Amino acid sequence: GVFRVPGNTNKMKDYEQLFDKDGIKVDFAKSDDEHMIASMLKMFLRDMPEPVMPYSLFEATVDATTKQSREQIVVALRDVLAQLPYVNY
């Protein structure tokens, strides 16, 4: 449920400004709004120029999840992860 409830937009903007513009290290552990933190993570992932799983690996990722057994899925996903660029880890 934490990702379903949107966080406080004003708090998110304040944290974003601190983090992006002022270069201040933000300590999310002191926040009392887990929904705001989850919303910021979703916003960060959404704003990336390319997803964590690059478009070039999309088909391989989908194919990996359609294997017959759990073991085959794990092996296939490990193969896909091994192809990730270093920065995506």
PDB file of C-alpha atoms in Angstrom:
ATOM      1  CA  GLY A   1       0.000   0.000   0.000  1.00  0.00           C
ATOM      2  CA  VAL A   2       2.818   2.512   0.509  1.00  0.00           C
ATOM      3  CA  PHE A   3       3.110   3.114  -3.243  1.00  0.00           C
ATOM      4  CA  ARG A   4      -0.646   3.578  -3.738  1.00  0.00           C
ATOM      5  CA  VAL A   5      -1.066   6.590  -1.455  1.00  0.00           C
ATOM      6  CA  PRO A   6       0.455   9.791  -2.877  1.00  0.00           C
ATOM      7  CA  GLY A   7       2.770  11.809  -0.692  1.00  0.00           C
ATOM      8  CA  ASN A   8       2.445  15.453   0.244  1.00  0.00           C
ATOM      9  CA  THR A   9       3.306  17.417  -2.910  1.00  0.00           C
ATOM     10  CA  ASN A  10       4.617  20.461  -1.026  1.00  0.00           C
ATOM     11  CA  LYS A  11       6.964  18.322   1.091  1.00  0.00           C
ATOM     12  CA  MET A  12       8.138  16.515  -2.044  1.00  0.00           C
ATOM     13  CA  LYS A  13       8.984  19.829  -3.723  1.00  0.00           C
ATOM     14  CA  ASP A  14      10.857  20.997  -0.619  1.00  0.00           C
ATOM     15  CA  TYR A  15      12.927  17.805  -0.470  1.00  0.00           C
ATOM     16  CA  GLU A  16      13.531  17.901  -4.214  1.00  0.00           C
ATOM     17  CA  GLN A  17      14.817  21.471  -3.998  1.00  0.00           C
ATOM     18  CA  LEU A  18      17.124  20.609  -1.109  1.00  0.00           C
ATOM     19  CA  PHE A  19      18.458  17.583  -2.919  1.00  0.00           C
ATOM     20  CA  ASP A  20      18.719  18.912  -6.485  1.00  0.00           C
ATOM     21  CA  LYS A  21      19.351  22.613  -6.222  1.00  0.00           C
ATOM     22  CA  ASP A  22      21.027  23.200  -2.888  1.00  0.00           C
ATOM     23  CA  GLY A  23      23.117  20.020  -2.872  1.00  0.00           C
ATOM     24  CA  ILE A  24      22.136  19.264   0.708  1.00  0.00           C
ATOM     25  CA  LYS A  25      22.263  15.645   1.820  1.00  0.00           C
ATOM     26  CA  VAL A  26      18.692  14.677   2.575  1.00  0.00           C
ATOM     27  CA  ASP A  27      18.049  12.323   5.482  1.00  0.00           C
ATOM     28  CA  PHE A  28      14.804  10.542   4.657  1.00  0.00           C
ATOM     29  CA  ALA A  29      15.025   8.545   7.892  1.00  0.00           C
ATOM     30  CA  LYS A  30      13.862  11.642   9.758  1.00  0.00           C
ATOM     31  CA  SER A  31      10.721  11.953   7.651  1.00  0.00           C
ATOM     32  CA  ASP A  32       7.415  10.966   9.187  1.00  0.00           C
ATOM     33  CA  ASP A  33       5.724  10.524   5.796  1.00  0.00           C
ATOM     34  CA  GLU A  34       6.596   7.208   4.154  1.00  0.00           C
ATOM     35  CA  HIS A  35       4.119   7.968   1.362  1.00  0.00           C
ATOM     36  CA  MET A  36       6.058  11.102   0.417  1.00  0.00           C
ATOM     37  CA  ILE A  37       9.304   9.111   0.251  1.00  0.00           C
ATOM     38  CA  ALA A  38       7.672   6.405  -1.871  1.00  0.00           C
ATOM     39  CA  SER A  39       6.210   9.074  -4.171  1.00  0.00           C
ATOM     40  CA  MET A  40       9.640  10.671  -4.548  1.00  0.00           C
ATOM     41  CA  LEU A  41      11.141   7.300  -5.491  1.00  0.00           C
ATOM     42  CA  LYS A  42       8.402   6.775  -8.084  1.00  0.00           C
ATOM     43  CA  MET A  43       8.998  10.301  -9.435  1.00  0.00           C
ATOM     44  CA  PHE A  44      12.766   9.689  -9.640  1.00  0.00           C
ATOM     45  CA  LEU A  45      12.287   6.417 -11.527  1.00  0.00           C
ATOM     46  CA  ARG A  46       9.668   7.970 -13.819  1.00  0.00           C
ATOM     47  CA  ASP A  47      11.942  10.939 -14.672  1.00  0.00           C
ATOM     48  CA  MET A  48      14.933   8.804 -15.655  1.00  0.00           C
ATOM     49  CA  PRO A  49      15.825   9.129 -19.357  1.00  0.00           C
ATOM     50  CA  GLU A  50      15.912   5.348 -19.604  1.00  0.00           C
ATOM     51  CA  PRO A  51      14.395   2.860 -17.150  1.00  0.00           C
ATOM     52  CA  VAL A  52      16.511   0.786 -14.765  1.00  0.00           C
ATOM     53  CA  MET A  53      15.742  -2.148 -17.054  1.00  0.00           C
ATOM     54  CA  PRO A  54      16.743  -0.617 -20.410  1.00  0.00           C
ATOM     55  CA  TYR A  55      14.433  -0.803 -23.394  1.00  0.00           C
ATOM     56  CA  SER A  56      16.969  -3.072 -25.074  1.00  0.00           C
ATOM     57  CA  LEU A  57      16.346  -5.722 -22.389  1.00  0.00           C
ATOM     58  CA  PHE A  58      12.558  -5.402 -22.285  1.00  0.00           C
ATOM     59  CA  GLU A  59      11.792  -8.440 -24.460  1.00  0.00           C
ATOM     60  CA  ALA A  60      14.331 -10.620 -22.642  1.00  0.00           C
ATOM     61  CA  THR A  61      12.834  -9.577 -19.281  1.00  0.00           C
ATOM     62  CA  VAL A  62       9.298 -10.403 -20.389  1.00  0.00           C
ATOM     63  CA  ASP A  63      10.445 -13.713 -21.884  1.00  0.00           C
ATOM     64  CA  ALA A  64      12.225 -14.599 -18.641  1.00  0.00           C
ATOM     65  CA  THR A  65       9.020 -14.219 -16.646  1.00  0.00           C
ATOM     66  CA  THR A  66       7.098 -16.618 -18.880  1.00  0.00           C
ATOM     67  CA  LYS A  67       9.255 -19.672 -18.192  1.00  0.00           C
ATOM     68  CA  GLN A  68       7.592 -22.854 -16.935  1.00  0.00           C
ATOM     69  CA  SER A  69       9.259 -23.246 -13.550  1.00  0.00           C
ATOM     70  CA  ARG A  70      10.472 -20.902 -10.845  1.00  0.00           C
ATOM     71  CA  GLU A  71      14.031 -22.191 -11.328  1.00  0.00           C
ATOM     72  CA  GLN A  72      13.921 -21.414 -15.059  1.00  0.00           C
ATOM     73  CA  ILE A  73      12.624 -17.935 -14.321  1.00  0.00           C
ATOM     74  CA  VAL A  74      15.437 -17.282 -11.843  1.00  0.00           C
ATOM     75  CA  VAL A  75      18.106 -18.481 -14.299  1.00  0.00           C
ATOM     76  CA  ALA A  76      16.631 -16.413 -17.134  1.00  0.00           C
ATOM     77  CA  LEU A  77      16.390 -13.274 -14.980  1.00  0.00           C
ATOM     78  CA  ARG A  78      19.999 -13.731 -13.833  1.00  0.00           C
ATOM     79  CA  ASP A  79      21.018 -13.846 -17.487  1.00  0.00           C
ATOM     80  CA  VAL A  80      19.123 -10.625 -18.148  1.00  0.00           C
ATOM     81  CA  LEU A  81      20.634  -8.920 -15.105  1.00  0.00           C
ATOM     82  CA  ALA A  82      24.111  -9.939 -16.242  1.00  0.00           C
ATOM     83  CA  GLN A  83      23.494  -7.860 -19.384  1.00  0.00           C
ATOM     84  CA  LEU A  84      22.662  -4.683 -17.459  1.00  0.00           C
ATOM     85  CA  PRO A  85      25.051  -1.780 -17.865  1.00  0.00           C
ATOM     86  CA  TYR A  86      27.101  -1.150 -14.717  1.00  0.00           C
ATOM     87  CA  VAL A  87      25.330   2.157 -13.948  1.00  0.00           C
ATOM     88  CA  ASN A  88      21.941   0.427 -13.877  1.00  0.00           C
ATOM     89  CA  TYR A  89      22.932  -1.654 -10.862  1.00  0.00           C
TER      90      TYR A  89
END
